[in-house]
Amino acid sequence: MKDLSTYRNIGIFAHVDAGKTTTTERILKLTGKIHKIGEVHDGAATTDFMDQEQERGITIQSAATSCFWNDHRLNIIDTPGHVDFTIEVYRSLKVLDGGVGVFCGSGGVEPQSETNWRYANDSEVARLIFVNKLDRLGADFYRVVGQIKDVLGAVPLVMTLPIGIEDEFVGVVDLLTQEAWVWDDTGNPEAYEVLPVPEDMVDRVAEYRQQLVETVLEQDDDLMEAYLEGEEPSIDDLKRCIRKGTIALDFFPTLCGSAFKNKGVQNVLNAVVDYLPNPTEVDPQPEVDLEGNETGEHAIVDPEAPLRALAFKIMDDRYGALTFTRVYSGTLKKGDNVLNTYTGKTERIGRIVEMHADSRNELDKAQAGDIVALLGMKNTQTGHTLCDANKPATLEPMVFPDPVISIAIAPKDKAGAEKMGVALSKMVQEDPSFYVETDEESGETIMRGMGELHLDIKVDILKRTHEVEVEVGEPQVAYRETITQRIDDTYTHKKQTGGSGQFAKIDYIIEPSEVGAGYEFESTVSGGNVPREFWPAIEKAFAQSMEEGTLAGYPLLDVKVTLTDGGFHAVDSSAIAYELAAKAAYRQSIPKAGPQLLEPIMKVDVFTPDDNVGDVIGDLNRRRGMVKAQEAATTGVRVKADCPLAEMFGYIGDLRTMTSGRGQFSMEFSHYAPTPNNVAEQVIKDVKERKAAS
């Protein structure tokens, strides 16, 4: 049996451009996995092996790799930072035991960092913080630490302090040992000396070390007592308390450095080994039944226990589909038959491989605590549980956000149609936040996703990876509808033909419910005017009708239907009759209830140089945006606003023009809000024209 105490399953996550991939590269170099360091900006990083990643210099897929440090095995997953690929981060965090949050020393806590941090909080992942790029102009370690407190509401436990800043950044002071690690200018990560603390930093080091000791000792009352009596705790005692507090999420050890210049990465690796949990120290995954209710059982990390594994990512490469899987308990062997609880079918494990970015080592088996890739899985998708067929159980199901933007695509030639279908079904398997459907009326293929860039990359993957040329339509916004008034109404469905007829009468109230409540149904019928067994049929019929609104055919949100009374016939009433009555009632009443078009509002976060703030705000106002806040950053201003998605197409090009290429922005879906009348009229008119044309 493997010694799991030497395992660390960690993810590296951060905002776009904070240096995650570069940090991963340095870790691989230090641990001897690679001998030449690849650079992101040269398009040669090891973990960014997709063409699209190398060109754009961003990570799209989470790449998995493993290496060794101080006799500990690290399974590392490098996750994307771009908002459109957050789903990758979410998925990765689900299966990790610990994480390293990378923050840019000059940019600080950026919008995407907040989202990722929130996800990590939801998944209760213990993390370290690495403040990177301290060699950059405008870098300020202490400011970033302040932002982590204020913006993320987290407790950073400062473990290292920078020596020098910007161009003069040469190394870090380790507060535990009170030693200075100073690197030379060669860029070799191993070329450092351990020196005494520089004189000009002695007071600051003493202040921060005192803070560190006092925070940490709260984890152990006996040590705290001894400390208050003047006894200095040993470094081993401090490390033990830091580990305890980190795993309990009481604080987050915070380190600093510059991954690009190879300074400070060893300290991060040491901290991963010293403070992040091994698979046995994390709360075991709860098991759920097929309805999603917890059974009270847990997947205990034990190779002898029944098999429980979670597929958290599907990736298609030149060898076929790879199913990345985290084994929570039991052992997975080559040739085993395992049960997929989602499909209810058994699958045979073809090959098990250990990944290092895009190369692989064959394995005969994997056991609790391992992260491996499986080849030859037919029906397994992201979020599916693989388990022992004799003792089935499901690990918690994953929830994915709804897409907010769609585009129509068509193959350029007839021959590409079949090819496109195959490629799209592969891509849907890989990415659950990406949907493909066929429009029934027009027969068009519609792609739906989380943002413009998300769909842009999908079209690119179609072209490059699958060699399918497609024509792309205008992006379409996923509007919704709702109602604004309460309607008391009644409807009777009667049909008399030879033999038994149909009869159903319902009295009902349709009214707006609270924002975000979705569809609610209630029955207050007393007596047997509408027998109880027919209520589900009425509820279901209204729910189905809500899929299509009366204004422009978009789904209806936040509506409550109350069944108040009705009529019943002993022979002629049936579930079908009540279903037809409810559908007709919907068509009768919704147009009278003040229907309203809703549009998706995005939370937009724009970074702009000081000189262009006025232009950026003016432009957001023209786009019907509501500016919420402005925050001064070191190199410019962050403008936060709520903006309708419909107005944000092509925004990146306009922003770059306004700011001479220096502006950046990110956006994520926030909520639905009423569409102004003039815009709503235009949308309804366009929908009608599209329907007429098809």
XYZ file of C-alpha atoms in Angstrom:
694
model
C 0.000 0.000 0.000
C 1.205 3.493 -0.848
C 1.898 5.921 1.949
C -0.815 8.535 1.371
C 0.662 10.922 3.909
C 3.255 11.834 1.255
C 0.580 12.701 -1.366
C -0.546 16.226 -2.195
C -3.329 16.752 -4.762
C -3.141 20.450 -5.485
C -4.462 22.913 -8.044
C -2.981 26.227 -9.070
C -5.655 28.840 -9.733
C -5.713 32.581 -10.290
C -6.830 35.464 -12.431
C -5.832 35.481 -16.059
C -2.237 36.612 -16.413
C -1.249 36.293 -12.740
C 1.345 33.670 -13.637
C -0.229 30.284 -12.860
C 1.250 28.444 -15.821
C 4.664 30.061 -15.316
C 4.566 28.992 -11.650
C 3.670 25.421 -12.714
C 6.587 25.438 -15.183
C 9.003 26.487 -12.436
C 7.706 23.809 -10.108
C 8.263 21.176 -12.809
C 11.781 22.460 -13.412
C 12.668 22.464 -9.733
C 11.286 18.995 -9.202
C 13.300 17.679 -12.146
C 10.279 16.873 -14.375
C 11.457 19.096 -17.207
C 14.954 20.309 -17.955
C 14.235 23.288 -20.168
C 11.717 25.849 -18.984
C 9.005 26.739 -21.505
C 7.634 30.291 -21.433
C 4.001 31.202 -21.897
C 4.773 34.333 -23.863
C 6.916 32.333 -26.281
C 4.032 29.848 -26.602
C 6.170 26.992 -25.325
C 4.861 26.181 -21.846
C 4.591 22.457 -21.054
C 1.056 22.511 -19.691
C -0.268 24.829 -22.437
C -0.018 22.325 -25.244
C -3.141 23.200 -27.260
C -2.521 25.404 -30.339
C -5.142 27.864 -29.096
C -3.344 28.102 -25.735
C 0.065 28.692 -27.253
C -1.231 31.389 -29.585
C -3.300 33.328 -27.133
C -0.918 32.757 -24.185
C -3.832 31.653 -21.962
C -4.691 28.316 -20.383
C -7.978 26.853 -21.544
C -7.846 23.299 -20.330
C -6.706 22.203 -16.930
C -3.607 20.160 -17.496
C -2.675 17.468 -14.987
C 0.867 16.576 -14.101
C 2.716 14.996 -11.183
C 6.185 15.431 -9.703
C 8.154 14.823 -6.482
C 9.514 17.252 -3.869
C 11.167 16.282 -0.585
C 9.994 12.653 -1.074
C 6.376 13.843 -1.468
C 4.340 13.214 -4.567
C 2.546 16.311 -5.932
C -0.361 15.844 -8.375
C -0.767 19.314 -9.865
C -3.638 20.631 -11.931
C -3.015 23.941 -13.690
C -6.401 25.584 -14.172
C -7.502 28.359 -16.529
C -8.040 31.863 -15.248
C -10.315 33.196 -17.926
C -13.862 33.820 -16.793
C -15.377 31.823 -19.658
C -13.563 28.723 -18.455
C -14.415 28.986 -14.788
C -16.181 25.689 -15.047
C -12.755 24.081 -15.438
C -11.648 25.677 -12.185
C -14.803 24.554 -10.440
C -14.380 21.026 -11.648
C -10.751 20.894 -10.686
C -11.359 22.302 -7.210
C -13.934 19.601 -6.591
C -11.320 16.893 -6.771
C -8.378 18.635 -5.140
C -7.308 18.514 -1.540
C -5.433 21.800 -1.539
C -4.711 24.725 -3.808
C -2.246 27.517 -4.472
C -3.920 30.836 -5.259
C -1.557 32.966 -7.362
C -2.021 36.748 -7.231
C -0.215 39.330 -9.323
C 1.995 41.647 -7.241
C 0.929 44.708 -9.240
C -2.642 43.755 -10.314
C -3.545 42.415 -6.827
C -6.922 40.766 -6.263
C -8.576 40.844 -9.695
C -12.190 40.000 -10.537
C -11.571 36.447 -11.564
C -9.502 35.831 -8.445
C -12.648 36.681 -6.468
C -14.766 34.160 -8.412
C -12.151 31.416 -8.063
C -11.713 32.160 -4.374
C -15.473 31.920 -3.893
C -15.481 28.533 -5.643
C -12.627 27.318 -3.459
C -14.545 28.443 -0.360
C -17.615 26.526 -1.582
C -15.511 23.390 -2.112
C -13.749 23.979 1.261
C -10.295 23.608 -0.223
C -7.299 24.492 1.981
C -5.026 26.934 0.146
C -1.740 28.777 0.163
C -1.378 32.212 -1.377
C 1.550 33.069 -3.629
C 1.946 36.764 -4.449
C 3.797 36.591 -7.750
C 5.464 39.098 -10.131
C 7.098 41.153 -7.396
C 9.732 42.118 -9.966
C 7.077 44.030 -11.928
C 6.719 47.787 -12.031
C 4.082 48.855 -9.497
C 4.331 45.629 -7.467
C 3.478 46.014 -3.792
C 3.303 42.919 -1.619
C 1.782 44.677 1.387
C -0.992 46.245 -0.694
C -1.962 42.838 -2.094
C -2.031 41.377 1.448
C -4.396 44.225 2.436
C -6.646 43.446 -0.583
C -6.793 39.753 0.358
C -8.130 40.849 3.748
C -10.548 43.488 2.431
C -11.781 42.088 -0.881
C -11.715 38.345 -0.196
C -12.426 38.589 3.517
C -9.677 36.005 4.096
C -6.958 35.902 6.765
C -3.561 35.884 5.014
C -0.815 34.419 7.226
C 2.312 36.183 5.974
C 5.166 33.605 5.896
C 7.752 35.398 3.762
C 8.575 39.065 3.162
C 10.136 40.431 -0.061
C 13.694 41.801 -0.051
C 13.639 44.817 -2.361
C 10.810 45.519 -4.822
C 10.331 45.907 -8.590
C 13.791 45.888 -10.269
C 15.550 45.494 -6.927
C 13.627 42.360 -5.866
C 16.354 39.811 -5.008
C 14.788 37.345 -2.600
C 12.589 36.711 0.434
C 12.884 36.514 4.214
C 11.446 33.338 5.769
C 9.691 34.529 8.935
C 9.748 31.125 10.646
C 13.495 30.600 10.453
C 14.301 34.351 10.212
C 16.670 33.706 7.313
C 17.015 35.580 4.048
C 16.957 33.597 0.787
C 18.779 35.647 -1.855
C 19.031 34.570 -5.503
C 21.620 35.792 -8.005
C 20.783 37.287 -11.400
C 21.439 34.197 -13.498
C 17.797 33.089 -13.305
C 18.852 29.661 -12.032
C 16.352 28.666 -9.297
C 19.031 26.659 -7.461
C 21.463 29.609 -7.361
C 20.594 31.118 -3.971
C 22.278 31.750 -0.632
C 20.762 31.685 2.830
C 21.907 34.859 4.628
C 21.006 36.773 7.827
C 18.070 39.211 7.595
C 19.113 42.536 5.970
C 19.603 45.237 8.597
C 17.009 47.613 7.224
C 14.354 44.872 7.558
C 15.058 43.640 11.100
C 12.237 45.639 12.744
C 9.674 44.750 10.077
C 10.610 41.062 10.246
C 10.263 41.087 14.052
C 6.800 42.761 13.777
C 5.478 40.321 11.179
C 6.945 37.301 12.952
C 5.204 38.303 16.159
C 1.880 38.577 14.232
C 2.530 35.157 12.689
C 3.299 33.469 16.032
C 0.276 35.001 17.773
C -2.135 34.005 14.986
C -0.765 30.490 14.761
C -0.710 29.683 18.460
C -4.464 30.233 18.659
C -4.580 26.633 17.325
C -3.031 25.239 20.556
C -3.998 26.561 23.985
C -1.035 24.956 25.824
C 1.542 26.506 23.522
C -0.241 29.869 23.696
C -0.125 29.750 27.481
C 3.587 28.905 27.469
C 4.224 31.726 24.944
C 2.423 34.266 27.116
C 4.673 33.192 29.945
C 7.685 34.054 27.844
C 8.518 30.646 26.325
C 9.420 30.760 22.622
C 7.699 27.979 20.630
C 9.894 25.690 18.508
C 9.701 25.822 14.691
C 8.235 22.293 14.607
C 5.455 23.340 17.001
C 4.717 26.393 14.863
C 4.628 24.290 11.677
C 2.244 21.843 13.290
C -0.117 24.688 14.298
C 0.125 26.295 10.826
C -0.809 22.991 9.234
C -3.755 22.572 11.572
C -5.058 26.104 10.928
C -4.535 25.854 7.149
C -6.509 22.613 6.905
C -9.268 24.130 9.076
C -9.352 27.182 6.671
C -8.702 29.530 9.644
C -5.954 31.288 7.683
C -3.987 30.981 4.441
C -0.158 30.900 4.496
C 0.964 33.728 2.199
C 4.299 33.665 0.357
C 5.857 35.956 -2.197
C 8.272 35.806 -5.092
C 8.640 36.008 -8.851
C 8.077 32.746 -10.710
C 9.384 34.218 -13.960
C 12.686 35.187 -12.296
C 12.750 31.853 -10.402
C 12.717 33.501 -6.980
C 10.711 32.143 -4.090
C 9.261 29.017 -5.774
C 11.101 26.596 -3.436
C 9.409 28.211 -0.470
C 6.023 27.584 -2.100
C 6.887 23.909 -2.662
C 8.077 23.538 0.921
C 4.835 25.126 2.135
C 2.752 22.741 -0.054
C 4.473 19.773 1.603
C 4.423 21.267 5.099
C 0.927 22.776 5.312
C -1.483 21.423 2.692
C -3.456 18.300 3.587
C -2.869 14.816 2.254
C -5.888 12.851 0.940
C -6.601 11.313 4.348
C -6.781 14.702 6.129
C -9.598 16.120 4.035
C -13.229 15.577 4.980
C -14.256 12.491 3.006
C -16.700 12.994 0.138
C -20.328 12.357 1.167
C -22.128 9.644 -0.777
C -25.589 10.384 -2.170
C -28.386 8.209 -3.547
C -29.604 8.553 -7.102
C -32.021 11.391 -6.110
C -29.103 13.400 -4.742
C -29.965 12.932 -1.013
C -27.023 12.213 1.277
C -26.996 8.642 2.568
C -24.840 9.403 5.600
C -22.039 7.204 4.173
C -18.694 8.669 3.095
C -16.055 7.624 0.590
C -13.259 6.846 3.081
C -9.715 7.019 1.727
C -8.803 3.372 1.952
C -7.529 1.111 -0.872
C -9.430 -1.824 0.649
C -12.816 -0.055 0.708
C -15.363 -0.355 -2.170
C -14.369 1.654 -5.262
C -15.539 5.314 -5.474
C -14.097 7.503 -8.217
C -15.220 10.751 -9.850
C -14.659 11.630 -13.496
C -13.966 15.357 -13.389
C -12.795 16.127 -16.900
C -12.937 14.611 -20.359
C -10.282 15.523 -22.830
C -9.953 14.399 -26.386
C -6.447 13.938 -27.703
C -4.654 12.058 -30.439
C -4.968 8.795 -28.537
C -8.741 9.016 -28.016
C -10.850 10.336 -25.149
C -9.095 10.656 -21.791
C -11.279 10.592 -18.707
C -9.505 12.305 -15.817
C -10.575 10.605 -12.639
C -9.964 11.080 -8.950
C -10.069 7.858 -6.973
C -11.589 8.607 -3.537
C -11.671 5.103 -2.127
C -10.855 1.529 -3.152
C -8.563 0.424 -5.967
C -9.052 0.730 -9.711
C -7.357 -2.009 -11.818
C -6.829 -2.334 -15.539
C -9.512 -4.613 -17.026
C -11.963 -4.049 -14.111
C -15.663 -3.671 -14.825
C -17.034 -0.669 -12.927
C -20.532 0.777 -12.624
C -21.340 4.315 -13.804
C -24.155 5.345 -11.422
C -25.414 8.080 -13.746
C -26.011 5.837 -16.755
C -26.581 2.660 -14.726
C -24.244 0.793 -17.118
C -20.974 -0.965 -16.409
C -17.800 0.105 -18.174
C -14.548 -1.749 -18.625
C -11.356 0.063 -17.622
C -9.146 -0.165 -20.735
C -5.920 1.559 -19.760
C -4.884 3.646 -16.793
C -2.293 6.358 -17.387
C -0.564 8.912 -15.249
C -0.382 12.234 -16.984
C 2.428 14.670 -17.395
C 0.779 17.439 -19.461
C 0.458 15.618 -22.793
C 2.825 12.642 -22.270
C 1.849 9.638 -20.139
C 3.024 6.626 -18.137
C 1.005 3.389 -18.195
C -0.187 2.029 -14.826
C -1.687 -1.333 -13.839
C -3.764 0.114 -11.028
C -4.664 3.290 -9.164
C -5.848 3.570 -5.592
C -7.519 5.952 -3.166
C -5.893 9.397 -3.346
C -4.656 9.050 -6.966
C -5.557 11.306 -9.886
C -5.235 9.371 -13.160
C -6.587 9.398 -16.710
C -8.576 6.423 -18.069
C -8.701 5.452 -21.727
C -11.480 3.600 -23.455
C -14.459 4.929 -21.425
C -17.538 4.987 -23.639
C -20.356 6.680 -21.782
C -18.669 8.432 -18.882
C -18.979 12.226 -18.745
C -17.850 14.961 -16.398
C -19.263 14.595 -12.928
C -20.141 10.878 -13.288
C -19.289 8.506 -10.456
C -17.554 5.181 -11.130
C -18.013 2.629 -8.385
C -17.993 -1.004 -7.352
C -20.918 -2.722 -9.144
C -21.721 -4.845 -6.059
C -21.740 -1.851 -3.682
C -22.980 1.118 -5.685
C -22.945 4.739 -4.412
C -22.821 8.147 -6.025
C -20.544 11.028 -5.083
C -22.230 14.387 -5.024
C -23.549 15.512 -8.387
C -22.019 18.582 -9.995
C -24.092 21.623 -10.847
C -23.248 23.733 -13.920
C -24.430 27.282 -14.743
C -26.831 27.991 -17.600
C -25.335 29.461 -20.769
C -26.122 33.123 -21.553
C -25.085 33.489 -25.168
C -25.706 31.494 -28.318
C -24.605 31.522 -31.966
C -25.874 29.654 -35.000
C -23.272 27.666 -36.956
C -23.457 25.872 -40.276
C -20.811 23.771 -42.083
C -19.362 25.455 -45.197
C -19.954 22.357 -47.317
C -22.234 19.335 -47.225
C -19.373 16.963 -46.465
C -18.606 18.798 -43.225
C -22.096 18.294 -41.718
C -21.493 14.788 -40.393
C -17.969 15.655 -39.294
C -19.321 18.690 -37.426
C -21.929 16.568 -35.615
C -19.279 14.119 -34.348
C -16.927 16.936 -33.305
C -19.655 18.807 -31.423
C -20.767 15.745 -29.478
C -17.104 15.236 -28.370
C -16.863 18.878 -27.317
C -20.096 18.715 -25.303
C -18.698 15.714 -23.435
C -15.561 17.652 -22.621
C -17.267 20.806 -21.409
C -20.604 20.671 -19.567
C -21.022 24.466 -19.716
C -21.183 24.183 -23.518
C -24.529 23.193 -25.081
C -25.467 22.313 -28.638
C -29.047 22.049 -29.906
C -30.948 22.120 -33.181
C -33.556 24.837 -33.655
C -36.751 22.938 -34.503
C -38.189 25.639 -36.740
C -35.168 26.658 -38.761
C -33.135 23.446 -38.477
C -30.028 25.524 -37.513
C -27.369 24.168 -35.183
C -27.131 26.461 -32.134
C -24.065 26.588 -29.823
C -24.591 28.000 -26.345
C -21.901 29.014 -23.894
C -20.706 31.314 -21.098
C -19.424 34.218 -23.152
C -18.129 35.460 -26.485
C -14.601 34.161 -25.929
C -15.934 30.741 -24.864
C -17.798 30.303 -28.177
C -14.970 31.910 -30.131
C -12.562 29.245 -28.843
C -15.084 26.473 -29.594
C -15.318 27.605 -33.244
C -11.522 27.678 -33.310
C -11.280 24.113 -31.894
C -13.781 22.944 -34.549
C -11.579 24.408 -37.226
C -8.195 23.298 -35.953
C -8.640 20.136 -33.998
C -11.531 18.669 -35.937
C -10.852 20.370 -39.308
C -14.450 21.532 -39.746
C -14.915 24.919 -41.428
C -18.100 26.619 -40.227
C -20.009 29.799 -40.891
C -20.926 31.624 -37.748
C -24.113 33.666 -37.260
C -24.572 36.748 -35.110
C -24.369 36.077 -31.370
C -27.821 35.770 -29.802
C -28.638 36.677 -26.246
C -30.506 34.230 -24.015
C -33.466 36.485 -23.084
C -36.132 35.401 -20.623
C -39.719 36.526 -19.958
C -41.760 37.157 -16.840
C -45.052 38.764 -15.800
C -45.729 41.918 -13.786
C -49.396 41.587 -12.755
C -51.549 39.200 -10.804
C -54.396 37.535 -12.685
C -57.341 35.614 -11.167
C -58.786 33.497 -13.946
C -60.732 30.370 -14.785
C -60.701 27.918 -17.676
C -62.985 25.035 -18.602
C -61.922 22.333 -21.024
C -64.891 20.443 -22.535
C -64.947 18.005 -25.389
C -67.856 15.751 -26.166
C -67.610 13.131 -28.802
C -69.176 9.698 -28.952
C -68.368 7.661 -25.838
C -66.628 9.310 -22.918
C -65.782 12.978 -23.275
C -63.190 15.208 -21.629
C -63.943 17.663 -18.860
C -61.693 19.752 -16.633
C -62.346 23.097 -14.960
C -59.647 25.052 -13.072
C -59.732 28.351 -11.178
C -56.281 29.735 -10.635
C -54.128 32.745 -9.789
C -51.027 33.555 -11.841
C -48.736 36.120 -10.222
C -45.115 37.271 -10.282
C -42.978 35.605 -7.616
C -39.711 36.837 -6.102
C -36.709 37.386 -8.348
C -34.727 34.164 -8.672
C -37.579 32.010 -7.279
C -38.161 30.281 -10.650
C -41.517 28.508 -11.145
C -43.653 27.803 -8.082
C -46.903 25.851 -7.891
C -49.340 25.612 -5.020
C -52.833 24.212 -4.633
C -55.333 25.578 -2.101
C -58.254 23.488 -3.390
C -60.297 22.112 -0.545
C -62.948 19.427 -0.869
C -62.779 17.256 -3.938
C -63.470 19.904 -6.591
C -60.170 19.007 -8.243
C -59.088 15.591 -6.945
C -55.569 15.526 -5.532
C -54.343 12.915 -8.035
C -54.755 15.469 -10.862
C -52.675 18.224 -9.257
C -49.332 16.880 -10.567
C -50.719 16.885 -14.131
C -51.722 20.566 -13.779
C -48.364 21.486 -12.204
C -46.451 19.689 -14.973
C -48.540 21.282 -17.768
C -47.897 24.801 -16.439
C -44.183 23.982 -16.035
C -43.971 22.777 -19.644
C -45.830 25.853 -20.898
C -43.337 28.119 -19.087
C -40.649 26.901 -21.516
C -42.148 29.235 -24.095
C -43.273 32.777 -23.270
C -45.982 34.638 -25.173
C -43.914 37.708 -26.172
C -41.046 36.214 -28.130
C -41.057 32.566 -27.149
C -38.309 32.786 -24.460
C -38.672 30.737 -21.242
C -40.679 32.314 -18.410
C -39.035 33.058 -15.038
C -40.266 33.790 -11.527
C -43.971 32.959 -11.854
C -46.215 31.486 -9.186
C -49.359 29.546 -10.086
C -51.942 28.853 -7.346
C -54.781 26.433 -8.068
C -57.744 27.787 -6.041
C -60.766 25.795 -7.202
C -62.239 23.958 -10.146
C -64.706 21.399 -11.335
C -64.630 17.688 -11.852
C -66.683 15.072 -13.667
C -66.714 11.509 -12.380
C -66.495 9.941 -15.860
C -65.047 12.560 -18.194
C -62.247 14.028 -16.060
C -58.740 12.652 -16.523
C -55.140 13.722 -16.065
C -54.921 14.515 -19.793
C -58.045 16.749 -19.621
C -56.539 18.766 -16.740
C -53.201 18.947 -18.589
C -54.922 20.391 -21.681
C -56.924 22.800 -19.471
C -53.720 24.069 -17.793
C -51.959 24.613 -21.139
C -54.939 26.527 -22.524
C -55.218 28.518 -19.282
C -51.563 29.537 -19.630
C -52.108 30.811 -23.194
C -55.248 32.641 -22.056
C -53.867 34.366 -18.954
C -50.172 35.145 -19.525
C -50.795 37.819 -22.220
C -53.126 39.579 -19.725
C -50.600 39.466 -16.850
C -48.332 42.259 -18.162
C -45.648 40.040 -19.787
C -42.188 41.531 -19.775
C -38.938 40.699 -21.537
C -35.889 40.127 -19.284
C -32.290 40.388 -20.411
C -29.117 38.945 -18.866
C -27.113 41.565 -16.971
C -23.395 40.960 -16.686
C -21.095 41.973 -13.884
C -18.365 43.815 -15.767
C -14.980 44.676 -14.300
C -12.839 46.941 -16.465
C -9.237 47.915 -15.868
C -8.209 51.152 -17.596
C -5.204 53.499 -17.426
C -5.944 56.773 -15.565
C -6.050 58.851 -18.761
C -8.913 56.880 -20.295
C -11.282 56.570 -17.313
C -13.706 59.191 -18.679
C -13.875 57.505 -22.108
C -14.456 54.062 -20.574
C -17.240 55.265 -18.257
C -18.878 57.254 -21.089
C -18.759 54.151 -23.286
C -20.284 51.944 -20.547
C -23.100 54.478 -20.094
C -23.772 54.352 -23.857
C -24.051 50.588 -23.505
C -26.800 51.080 -20.898
C -24.324 50.134 -18.157
C -24.702 51.154 -14.489
C -21.337 52.082 -13.009
C -21.186 50.714 -9.454
C -17.702 51.618 -8.261
C -14.332 52.978 -9.215
C -11.194 51.824 -7.446
C -7.767 53.280 -7.950
C -5.117 50.644 -8.639
C -1.376 51.357 -8.921
C -1.251 51.463 -12.665
C -4.756 52.618 -13.453
C -8.408 52.412 -12.351
C -10.827 49.504 -11.942
C -14.348 50.335 -13.005
C -17.095 47.969 -11.874
C -20.436 48.100 -13.630
C -23.566 46.113 -14.452
C -24.142 45.966 -18.177
C -26.663 44.173 -20.436
C -25.012 41.349 -22.354
C -26.693 42.479 -25.588
C -24.562 45.644 -25.551
C -21.251 43.949 -24.776
C -20.548 42.166 -28.063
C -17.160 43.066 -29.449
C -16.367 45.114 -26.332
C -12.759 43.981 -26.076
C -11.915 45.544 -29.478
C -13.526 48.884 -28.510
C -11.818 48.868 -25.105
C -8.404 48.231 -26.666
C -8.956 51.082 -29.131
C -9.978 53.478 -26.304
C -7.037 52.562 -24.084
C -4.350 52.060 -26.765
C -4.300 48.354 -26.044
C -3.738 48.657 -22.276
C -7.314 48.055 -21.044
C -8.535 44.673 -19.777
C -11.930 43.458 -18.707
C -13.754 40.424 -17.438
C -17.457 39.761 -17.127
C -19.671 37.103 -15.638
C -23.414 36.615 -15.526
C -25.062 38.450 -12.624
C -28.885 38.401 -12.967
C -31.849 38.963 -15.267
C -33.466 42.418 -15.363
C -36.384 44.012 -17.304
C -35.493 45.087 -20.835
C -36.322 48.743 -21.683
C -39.406 49.020 -23.923
C -37.632 50.298 -27.052
C -35.076 47.458 -26.861
C -37.766 44.859 -26.065
C -39.831 45.934 -29.075
C -36.825 45.529 -31.355
C -35.981 42.062 -29.913
C -39.592 40.846 -30.341
C -39.670 42.229 -33.904
C -36.348 40.474 -34.759
C -37.605 37.161 -33.345
C -40.800 37.379 -35.382
C -38.815 38.165 -38.548
C -36.462 35.240 -37.922
C -39.421 32.906 -37.437
C -41.134 34.205 -40.564
C -37.941 33.780 -42.595
C -37.470 30.193 -41.492
